[in-house]
Amino acid sequence: MVFRKLPGVSASGMGLRLSQKFVFLLFLSGLVTLCFGALFFLPDSVRLKRIFLSKTETQPVTVGSGSENDAREHLKRPKDQEHPRGMTSAKGETSTKLKSLSRKPPVSHEATEERLAGGKAQEDLTLSRSKTESASERATSPDHGANSDTFSYKKFKRCLLKHPLGRDNGKPSDPKTNERREKVKEMMKFAWDNYKRYAWGKNELRPLTRNGHIGNMFGGLRGASVIDSLDTLYIMGLMEEYNDAKEWVQTSLDLNSNGEASLFEVNIRYVGGLLSAYYLTGEELFKNKAVELGEKLLPAFNTPTGIPRGVINLGSGTSWSWGWASAGSSILAEFGTLHLEFVHLTELSSNPIYTEKVMNIRKLLNKIEKPHGLYPNFLSPVSGNWVQHHVSIGGLGDSFYEYLIKSYLMSDKTDDDAKKMYYSALEAIEANLVQKSPGGLTYMAEWRGGILDHKMGHLACFSGGMIGIGADDGAPEKRQHYLDLAAEITHTCHESYAPTKLGPEAFRFDGGAEATATRLSDRYYILRPEVIESYMYMWRLTHDPKYREWGWEAVEALEEHCRVESGFSGIRDVYTMTVSHDNMQQSFFLSETLKYLYLLFSDDDLLPLEDWVFNTEAHPLPIIRKSCLQDEATQDKTVSE
């Protein structure tokens, strides 16, 4: 290389200066390298790593947004796109005494351990279930408490007041009651075995034609009956069947579907079922699947108001409203039935986005004006205004109210906003909808812009149980009133159960009718659980033996009219003794109807109400005791230090 000689500078002098510069630059680059390396060893280096290594980090993203132009025609299926509940009353029955649930925060750590064990609950579990639990505890043993932001299953279990399965798996001491419980268990095994034989991996069984049904509610997801059955199989001790279901989830549950799904149905059945299975067993598989699926639901909230649309493509994230929904509305029972599951998704993922989404819904509902204090069923996700003034405690509205009181209970009675909303809504319902028939039956009419429609749906019959579990926390002077109202509604729903001892889809109180379906189109029964659900809650609250007797009537009717050679089927007319079957074994029959019957004939310590709330698909979710979990974290930290 030839250096051009600069004026006044010798060649040797220039070479010396270049050598000095090279040494200085070398020193400087080494110093910079050491400084940046040191940054990664500072106590708060995580944030710096995120800055410099952002390309390797994966953050939850919400994709896509709905468009009003995406609205598609959707036929209203029998389940009315929602699954919730309702309200009514009954003949002048004697006052029912309220049995306190005593949902109190745990006391000392030692006392909690005693309650959890229930003396010797762990030894009373079946051997196979014990193996499952010990395996799951090993899976979670690198105790997630190492990071305070990560959910710890072991801490959660220590914060339960009682063992989920009771002292003896809830086995009643009375031989007759136990015989009835065993019958319900046999019905579950029969329904499951036929599903597995003829429809394995499909969403439901068609028992007459012995094949599977997929449907269009779940956006390409499969195995609705598998997910809905996990917790039922587990609590019944059907461990071989439970393990088959778990293996299917592990090997065959594909969440990468690309079809149109009901946000509501996927949430209550799939997310709820997976969450419940995780909390009961500790199997990380269920938690991971629940969180993965929950993330796929987030794009439905990408609307101007944050009110989610009812239909979402789980693959693309595109969302739209049901074609039948008034003016592109979102449905009260759908966007109001997300809170329980989404709060638990935040608990398990440590991602606040799920709770933020559902709290935003609540903020909007608190802000807008409500006619006579009532919540209409249709709301625009674009403007945030009510679209119609149709109010129902049955289909389209039902589980919104259920999730208000259950949000309060699930928060360990700290969610005062949910409590206030629930009791205000209940006051408005009593003032505007509760009616008494000439025959003395209390019922919940529907409200259409101030005009009452004197009908009540089977879905609304959940409300006897709802009002019952909320009675204990109402104003002291109204607690007995609420329990009486719950008993009256449950009685009215029992009266609707026709000559077949099964209830119609809807029944009326006009033109001389008393809890009777006057229209042919309302006479069908699709294995729904709502009436039985209220029996179960009212039994637990009062221990009045009539609720178990009414439940047994339903068992005998299901056996006589709905059991066919290869499963259970709904029927088209509850008033005809020569039945016509609809050829569908609904997944909620396995998740709800049979589970509520089994709990009705079990002791109260099987999934005790002090520790658990049931989502609207009857999947048990635990009460979140923040103070206990924080105390546990502090204790663990002290021990580790």
PDB file of N, CA and C in Angstrom, residues 405-481:
ATOM      1  N   ILE A 405     -73.319 -12.576  40.357  1.00  0.00           N
ATOM      2  CA  ILE A 405     -73.235 -13.072  41.730  1.00  0.00           C
ATOM      3  C   ILE A 405     -72.074 -14.054  41.873  1.00  0.00           C
ATOM      4  N   LYS A 406     -71.805 -14.838  40.844  1.00  0.00           N
ATOM      5  CA  LYS A 406     -70.704 -15.798  40.947  1.00  0.00           C
ATOM      6  C   LYS A 406     -69.339 -15.109  40.884  1.00  0.00           C
ATOM      7  N   SER A 407     -69.245 -13.983  40.194  1.00  0.00           N
ATOM      8  CA  SER A 407     -67.987 -13.219  40.210  1.00  0.00           C
ATOM      9  C   SER A 407     -67.701 -12.729  41.620  1.00  0.00           C
ATOM     10  N   TYR A 408     -68.748 -12.298  42.309  1.00  0.00           N
ATOM     11  CA  TYR A 408     -68.588 -11.839  43.683  1.00  0.00           C
ATOM     12  C   TYR A 408     -68.146 -12.991  44.590  1.00  0.00           C
ATOM     13  N   LEU A 409     -68.800 -14.126  44.479  1.00  0.00           N
ATOM     14  CA  LEU A 409     -68.444 -15.280  45.311  1.00  0.00           C
ATOM     15  C   LEU A 409     -67.048 -15.789  44.968  1.00  0.00           C
ATOM     16  N   MET A 410     -66.713 -15.832  43.685  1.00  0.00           N
ATOM     17  CA  MET A 410     -65.415 -16.363  43.260  1.00  0.00           C
ATOM     18  C   MET A 410     -64.263 -15.466  43.704  1.00  0.00           C
ATOM     19  N   SER A 411     -64.552 -14.185  43.912  1.00  0.00           N
ATOM     20  CA  SER A 411     -63.506 -13.250  44.350  1.00  0.00           C
ATOM     21  C   SER A 411     -63.284 -13.310  45.857  1.00  0.00           C
ATOM     22  N   ASP A 412     -63.856 -14.311  46.524  1.00  0.00           N
ATOM     23  CA  ASP A 412     -63.813 -14.402  47.980  1.00  0.00           C
ATOM     24  C   ASP A 412     -64.535 -13.208  48.598  1.00  0.00           C
ATOM     25  N   LYS A 413     -65.607 -12.793  47.895  1.00  0.00           N
ATOM     26  CA  LYS A 413     -66.478 -11.697  48.330  1.00  0.00           C
ATOM     27  C   LYS A 413     -65.743 -10.362  48.441  1.00  0.00           C
ATOM     28  N   THR A 414     -64.814 -10.137  47.518  1.00  0.00           N
ATOM     29  CA  THR A 414     -64.121  -8.850  47.478  1.00  0.00           C
ATOM     30  C   THR A 414     -64.556  -7.996  46.290  1.00  0.00           C
ATOM     31  N   ASP A 415     -65.217  -8.594  45.303  1.00  0.00           N
ATOM     32  CA  ASP A 415     -65.629  -7.854  44.101  1.00  0.00           C
ATOM     33  C   ASP A 415     -66.948  -7.130  44.386  1.00  0.00           C
ATOM     34  N   ASP A 416     -66.846  -5.996  45.074  1.00  0.00           N
ATOM     35  CA  ASP A 416     -68.051  -5.273  45.490  1.00  0.00           C
ATOM     36  C   ASP A 416     -68.836  -4.717  44.311  1.00  0.00           C
ATOM     37  N   ASP A 417     -68.149  -4.436  43.204  1.00  0.00           N
ATOM     38  CA  ASP A 417     -68.835  -3.917  42.022  1.00  0.00           C
ATOM     39  C   ASP A 417     -69.807  -4.959  41.471  1.00  0.00           C
ATOM     40  N   ALA A 418     -69.351  -6.218  41.395  1.00  0.00           N
ATOM     41  CA  ALA A 418     -70.223  -7.295  40.919  1.00  0.00           C
ATOM     42  C   ALA A 418     -71.408  -7.471  41.859  1.00  0.00           C
ATOM     43  N   LYS A 419     -71.163  -7.394  43.143  1.00  0.00           N
ATOM     44  CA  LYS A 419     -72.235  -7.532  44.132  1.00  0.00           C
ATOM     45  C   LYS A 419     -73.290  -6.439  43.945  1.00  0.00           C
ATOM     46  N   LYS A 420     -72.836  -5.214  43.809  1.00  0.00           N
ATOM     47  CA  LYS A 420     -73.764  -4.095  43.641  1.00  0.00           C
ATOM     48  C   LYS A 420     -74.589  -4.255  42.368  1.00  0.00           C
ATOM     49  N   MET A 421     -73.930  -4.634  41.259  1.00  0.00           N
ATOM     50  CA  MET A 421     -74.636  -4.816  39.995  1.00  0.00           C
ATOM     51  C   MET A 421     -75.683  -5.924  40.106  1.00  0.00           C
ATOM     52  N   TYR A 422     -75.330  -7.010  40.785  1.00  0.00           N
ATOM     53  CA  TYR A 422     -76.253  -8.145  40.889  1.00  0.00           C
ATOM     54  C   TYR A 422     -77.512  -7.772  41.667  1.00  0.00           C
ATOM     55  N   TYR A 423     -77.340  -7.218  42.852  1.00  0.00           N
ATOM     56  CA  TYR A 423     -78.515  -6.929  43.679  1.00  0.00           C
ATOM     57  C   TYR A 423     -79.357  -5.802  43.093  1.00  0.00           C
ATOM     58  N   SER A 424     -78.722  -4.847  42.399  1.00  0.00           N
ATOM     59  CA  SER A 424     -79.504  -3.804  41.717  1.00  0.00           C
ATOM     60  C   SER A 424     -80.334  -4.413  40.596  1.00  0.00           C
ATOM     61  N   ALA A 425     -79.721  -5.320  39.837  1.00  0.00           N
ATOM     62  CA  ALA A 425     -80.443  -5.987  38.750  1.00  0.00           C
ATOM     63  C   ALA A 425     -81.589  -6.834  39.317  1.00  0.00           C
ATOM     64  N   LEU A 426     -81.341  -7.522  40.429  1.00  0.00           N
ATOM     65  CA  LEU A 426     -82.372  -8.369  41.022  1.00  0.00           C
ATOM     66  C   LEU A 426     -83.559  -7.532  41.504  1.00  0.00           C
ATOM     67  N   GLU A 427     -83.279  -6.367  42.059  1.00  0.00           N
ATOM     68  CA  GLU A 427     -84.362  -5.460  42.474  1.00  0.00           C
ATOM     69  C   GLU A 427     -85.207  -5.039  41.278  1.00  0.00           C
ATOM     70  N   ALA A 428     -84.535  -4.687  40.164  1.00  0.00           N
ATOM     71  CA  ALA A 428     -85.263  -4.273  38.954  1.00  0.00           C
ATOM     72  C   ALA A 428     -86.076  -5.429  38.390  1.00  0.00           C
ATOM     73  N   ILE A 429     -85.531  -6.638  38.449  1.00  0.00           N
ATOM     74  CA  ILE A 429     -86.243  -7.823  37.968  1.00  0.00           C
ATOM     75  C   ILE A 429     -87.497  -8.072  38.807  1.00  0.00           C
ATOM     76  N   GLU A 430     -87.346  -7.986  40.113  1.00  0.00           N
ATOM     77  CA  GLU A 430     -88.512  -8.189  40.985  1.00  0.00           C
ATOM     78  C   GLU A 430     -89.584  -7.134  40.731  1.00  0.00           C
ATOM     79  N   ALA A 431     -89.149  -5.897  40.525  1.00  0.00           N
ATOM     80  CA  ALA A 431     -90.102  -4.801  40.352  1.00  0.00           C
ATOM     81  C   ALA A 431     -90.842  -4.884  39.021  1.00  0.00           C
ATOM     82  N   ASN A 432     -90.183  -5.440  37.973  1.00  0.00           N
ATOM     83  CA  ASN A 432     -90.753  -5.370  36.631  1.00  0.00           C
ATOM     84  C   ASN A 432     -91.152  -6.709  36.020  1.00  0.00           C
ATOM     85  N   LEU A 433     -90.530  -7.800  36.459  1.00  0.00           N
ATOM     86  CA  LEU A 433     -90.738  -9.076  35.769  1.00  0.00           C
ATOM     87  C   LEU A 433     -91.411 -10.154  36.607  1.00  0.00           C
ATOM     88  N   VAL A 434     -91.201 -10.157  37.904  1.00  0.00           N
ATOM     89  CA  VAL A 434     -91.744 -11.229  38.744  1.00  0.00           C
ATOM     90  C   VAL A 434     -93.267 -11.102  38.818  1.00  0.00           C
ATOM     91  N   GLN A 435     -93.950 -12.186  38.511  1.00  0.00           N
ATOM     92  CA  GLN A 435     -95.410 -12.208  38.475  1.00  0.00           C
ATOM     93  C   GLN A 435     -95.936 -13.419  39.248  1.00  0.00           C
ATOM     94  N   LYS A 436     -97.198 -13.339  39.643  1.00  0.00           N
ATOM     95  CA  LYS A 436     -97.850 -14.464  40.313  1.00  0.00           C
ATOM     96  C   LYS A 436     -99.052 -14.880  39.469  1.00  0.00           C
ATOM     97  N   SER A 437     -99.135 -16.157  39.154  1.00  0.00           N
ATOM     98  CA  SER A 437    -100.235 -16.657  38.325  1.00  0.00           C
ATOM     99  C   SER A 437    -101.501 -16.794  39.178  1.00  0.00           C
ATOM    100  N   PRO A 438    -102.674 -16.903  38.531  1.00  0.00           N
ATOM    101  CA  PRO A 438    -103.918 -17.126  39.296  1.00  0.00           C
ATOM    102  C   PRO A 438    -103.835 -18.360  40.181  1.00  0.00           C
ATOM    103  N   GLY A 439    -103.067 -19.349  39.748  1.00  0.00           N
ATOM    104  CA  GLY A 439    -102.934 -20.573  40.548  1.00  0.00           C
ATOM    105  C   GLY A 439    -101.877 -20.474  41.632  1.00  0.00           C
ATOM    106  N   GLY A 440    -101.241 -19.305  41.748  1.00  0.00           N
ATOM    107  CA  GLY A 440    -100.280 -19.094  42.829  1.00  0.00           C
ATOM    108  C   GLY A 440     -98.844 -19.412  42.483  1.00  0.00           C
ATOM    109  N   LEU A 441     -98.532 -19.601  41.190  1.00  0.00           N
ATOM    110  CA  LEU A 441     -97.155 -19.882  40.790  1.00  0.00           C
ATOM    111  C   LEU A 441     -96.416 -18.568  40.496  1.00  0.00           C
ATOM    112  N   THR A 442     -95.264 -18.419  41.094  1.00  0.00           N
ATOM    113  CA  THR A 442     -94.433 -17.240  40.829  1.00  0.00           C
ATOM    114  C   THR A 442     -93.589 -17.519  39.593  1.00  0.00           C
ATOM    115  N   TYR A 443     -93.539 -16.576  38.674  1.00  0.00           N
ATOM    116  CA  TYR A 443     -92.757 -16.780  37.452  1.00  0.00           C
ATOM    117  C   TYR A 443     -92.123 -15.472  37.021  1.00  0.00           C
ATOM    118  N   MET A 444     -91.230 -15.561  36.069  1.00  0.00           N
ATOM    119  CA  MET A 444     -90.509 -14.414  35.548  1.00  0.00           C
ATOM    120  C   MET A 444     -90.936 -14.169  34.117  1.00  0.00           C
ATOM    121  N   ALA A 445     -91.683 -13.126  33.894  1.00  0.00           N
ATOM    122  CA  ALA A 445     -92.125 -12.800  32.538  1.00  0.00           C
ATOM    123  C   ALA A 445     -90.976 -12.155  31.761  1.00  0.00           C
ATOM    124  N   GLU A 446     -91.142 -12.072  30.441  1.00  0.00           N
ATOM    125  CA  GLU A 446     -90.190 -11.329  29.607  1.00  0.00           C
ATOM    126  C   GLU A 446     -90.741  -9.921  29.367  1.00  0.00           C
ATOM    127  N   TRP A 447     -89.861  -8.988  29.115  1.00  0.00           N
ATOM    128  CA  TRP A 447     -90.209  -7.559  29.045  1.00  0.00           C
ATOM    129  C   TRP A 447     -89.825  -7.032  27.664  1.00  0.00           C
ATOM    130  N   ARG A 448     -90.795  -6.528  26.948  1.00  0.00           N
ATOM    131  CA  ARG A 448     -90.524  -6.009  25.598  1.00  0.00           C
ATOM    132  C   ARG A 448     -90.963  -4.555  25.540  1.00  0.00           C
ATOM    133  N   GLY A 449     -90.018  -3.653  25.871  1.00  0.00           N
ATOM    134  CA  GLY A 449     -90.310  -2.230  25.846  1.00  0.00           C
ATOM    135  C   GLY A 449     -91.437  -1.840  26.774  1.00  0.00           C
ATOM    136  N   GLY A 450     -91.546  -2.518  27.896  1.00  0.00           N
ATOM    137  CA  GLY A 450     -92.579  -2.184  28.868  1.00  0.00           C
ATOM    138  C   GLY A 450     -93.792  -3.089  28.819  1.00  0.00           C
ATOM    139  N   ILE A 451     -93.898  -3.910  27.773  1.00  0.00           N
ATOM    140  CA  ILE A 451     -95.031  -4.846  27.653  1.00  0.00           C
ATOM    141  C   ILE A 451     -94.558  -6.229  28.092  1.00  0.00           C
ATOM    142  N   LEU A 452     -95.298  -6.853  29.002  1.00  0.00           N
ATOM    143  CA  LEU A 452     -94.905  -8.164  29.517  1.00  0.00           C
ATOM    144  C   LEU A 452     -95.391  -9.283  28.619  1.00  0.00           C
ATOM    145  N   ASP A 453     -94.511 -10.233  28.381  1.00  0.00           N
ATOM    146  CA  ASP A 453     -94.853 -11.472  27.695  1.00  0.00           C
ATOM    147  C   ASP A 453     -94.816 -12.555  28.764  1.00  0.00           C
ATOM    148  N   HIS A 454     -95.962 -13.147  29.063  1.00  0.00           N
ATOM    149  CA  HIS A 454     -96.080 -14.039  30.220  1.00  0.00           C
ATOM    150  C   HIS A 454     -95.623 -15.455  29.884  1.00  0.00           C
ATOM    151  N   LYS A 455     -94.363 -15.557  29.542  1.00  0.00           N
ATOM    152  CA  LYS A 455     -93.780 -16.874  29.275  1.00  0.00           C
ATOM    153  C   LYS A 455     -92.440 -16.980  30.000  1.00  0.00           C
ATOM    154  N   MET A 456     -92.046 -18.194  30.236  1.00  0.00           N
ATOM    155  CA  MET A 456     -90.773 -18.464  30.904  1.00  0.00           C
ATOM    156  C   MET A 456     -90.111 -19.638  30.205  1.00  0.00           C
ATOM    157  N   GLY A 457     -88.828 -19.524  29.937  1.00  0.00           N
ATOM    158  CA  GLY A 457     -88.108 -20.597  29.264  1.00  0.00           C
ATOM    159  C   GLY A 457     -87.480 -21.563  30.258  1.00  0.00           C
ATOM    160  N   HIS A 458     -87.236 -22.788  29.795  1.00  0.00           N
ATOM    161  CA  HIS A 458     -86.527 -23.767  30.624  1.00  0.00           C
ATOM    162  C   HIS A 458     -85.179 -23.204  31.055  1.00  0.00           C
ATOM    163  N   LEU A 459     -84.530 -22.459  30.157  1.00  0.00           N
ATOM    164  CA  LEU A 459     -83.240 -21.862  30.496  1.00  0.00           C
ATOM    165  C   LEU A 459     -83.339 -20.969  31.727  1.00  0.00           C
ATOM    166  N   ALA A 460     -84.499 -20.299  31.896  1.00  0.00           N
ATOM    167  CA  ALA A 460     -84.668 -19.381  33.025  1.00  0.00           C
ATOM    168  C   ALA A 460     -84.755 -20.106  34.357  1.00  0.00           C
ATOM    169  N   CYS A 461     -84.922 -21.413  34.332  1.00  0.00           N
ATOM    170  CA  CYS A 461     -85.104 -22.158  35.579  1.00  0.00           C
ATOM    171  C   CYS A 461     -83.808 -22.323  36.371  1.00  0.00           C
ATOM    172  N   PHE A 462     -82.702 -21.889  35.820  1.00  0.00           N
ATOM    173  CA  PHE A 462     -81.456 -21.873  36.595  1.00  0.00           C
ATOM    174  C   PHE A 462     -81.558 -20.872  37.748  1.00  0.00           C
ATOM    175  N   SER A 463     -82.470 -19.886  37.603  1.00  0.00           N
ATOM    176  CA  SER A 463     -82.457 -18.734  38.495  1.00  0.00           C
ATOM    177  C   SER A 463     -82.892 -19.070  39.907  1.00  0.00           C
ATOM    178  N   GLY A 464     -83.598 -20.195  40.093  1.00  0.00           N
ATOM    179  CA  GLY A 464     -83.890 -20.609  41.462  1.00  0.00           C
ATOM    180  C   GLY A 464     -82.594 -20.820  42.227  1.00  0.00           C
ATOM    181  N   GLY A 465     -81.665 -21.552  41.624  1.00  0.00           N
ATOM    182  CA  GLY A 465     -80.364 -21.774  42.260  1.00  0.00           C
ATOM    183  C   GLY A 465     -79.566 -20.496  42.398  1.00  0.00           C
ATOM    184  N   MET A 466     -79.605 -19.644  41.364  1.00  0.00           N
ATOM    185  CA  MET A 466     -78.843 -18.391  41.402  1.00  0.00           C
ATOM    186  C   MET A 466     -79.293 -17.510  42.570  1.00  0.00           C
ATOM    187  N   ILE A 467     -80.600 -17.310  42.698  1.00  0.00           N
ATOM    188  CA  ILE A 467     -81.112 -16.450  43.768  1.00  0.00           C
ATOM    189  C   ILE A 467     -80.828 -17.091  45.120  1.00  0.00           C
ATOM    190  N   GLY A 468     -80.849 -18.423  45.154  1.00  0.00           N
ATOM    191  CA  GLY A 468     -80.537 -19.127  46.399  1.00  0.00           C
ATOM    192  C   GLY A 468     -79.118 -18.882  46.868  1.00  0.00           C
ATOM    193  N   ILE A 469     -78.131 -19.045  45.979  1.00  0.00           N
ATOM    194  CA  ILE A 469     -76.743 -18.883  46.424  1.00  0.00           C
ATOM    195  C   ILE A 469     -76.414 -17.426  46.722  1.00  0.00           C
ATOM    196  N   GLY A 470     -77.224 -16.495  46.200  1.00  0.00           N
ATOM    197  CA  GLY A 470     -76.996 -15.088  46.498  1.00  0.00           C
ATOM    198  C   GLY A 470     -77.750 -14.590  47.711  1.00  0.00           C
ATOM    199  N   ALA A 471     -78.635 -15.419  48.271  1.00  0.00           N
ATOM    200  CA  ALA A 471     -79.491 -14.960  49.376  1.00  0.00           C
ATOM    201  C   ALA A 471     -78.679 -14.572  50.605  1.00  0.00           C
ATOM    202  N   ASP A 472     -77.631 -15.314  50.881  1.00  0.00           N
ATOM    203  CA  ASP A 472     -76.847 -15.125  52.102  1.00  0.00           C
ATOM    204  C   ASP A 472     -76.148 -13.771  52.154  1.00  0.00           C
ATOM    205  N   ASP A 473     -75.912 -13.157  51.003  1.00  0.00           N
ATOM    206  CA  ASP A 473     -75.141 -11.915  50.956  1.00  0.00           C
ATOM    207  C   ASP A 473     -75.982 -10.693  50.623  1.00  0.00           C
ATOM    208  N   GLY A 474     -77.305 -10.865  50.563  1.00  0.00           N
ATOM    209  CA  GLY A 474     -78.174  -9.727  50.347  1.00  0.00           C
ATOM    210  C   GLY A 474     -78.331  -8.913  51.624  1.00  0.00           C
ATOM    211  N   ALA A 475     -79.111  -7.842  51.537  1.00  0.00           N
ATOM    212  CA  ALA A 475     -79.402  -7.056  52.733  1.00  0.00           C
ATOM    213  C   ALA A 475     -80.007  -7.976  53.791  1.00  0.00           C
ATOM    214  N   PRO A 476     -79.591  -7.843  55.064  1.00  0.00           N
ATOM    215  CA  PRO A 476     -80.044  -8.782  56.106  1.00  0.00           C
ATOM    216  C   PRO A 476     -81.560  -8.972  56.147  1.00  0.00           C
ATOM    217  N   GLU A 477     -82.299  -7.871  55.934  1.00  0.00           N
ATOM    218  CA  GLU A 477     -83.760  -7.978  56.014  1.00  0.00           C
ATOM    219  C   GLU A 477     -84.370  -8.676  54.799  1.00  0.00           C
ATOM    220  N   LYS A 478     -83.557  -8.913  53.736  1.00  0.00           N
ATOM    221  CA  LYS A 478     -84.099  -9.542  52.527  1.00  0.00           C
ATOM    222  C   LYS A 478     -83.592 -10.959  52.312  1.00  0.00           C
ATOM    223  N   ARG A 479     -82.739 -11.457  53.172  1.00  0.00           N
ATOM    224  CA  ARG A 479     -82.130 -12.769  52.944  1.00  0.00           C
ATOM    225  C   ARG A 479     -83.168 -13.883  52.911  1.00  0.00           C
ATOM    226  N   GLN A 480     -84.071 -13.883  53.880  1.00  0.00           N
ATOM    227  CA  GLN A 480     -85.095 -14.921  53.872  1.00  0.00           C
ATOM    228  C   GLN A 480     -86.041 -14.748  52.692  1.00  0.00           C
ATOM    229  N   HIS A 481     -86.302 -13.498  52.334  1.00  0.00           N
ATOM    230  CA  HIS A 481     -87.156 -13.226  51.168  1.00  0.00           C
ATOM    231  C   HIS A 481     -86.543 -13.823  49.904  1.00  0.00           C
TER     232      HIS A 481
END
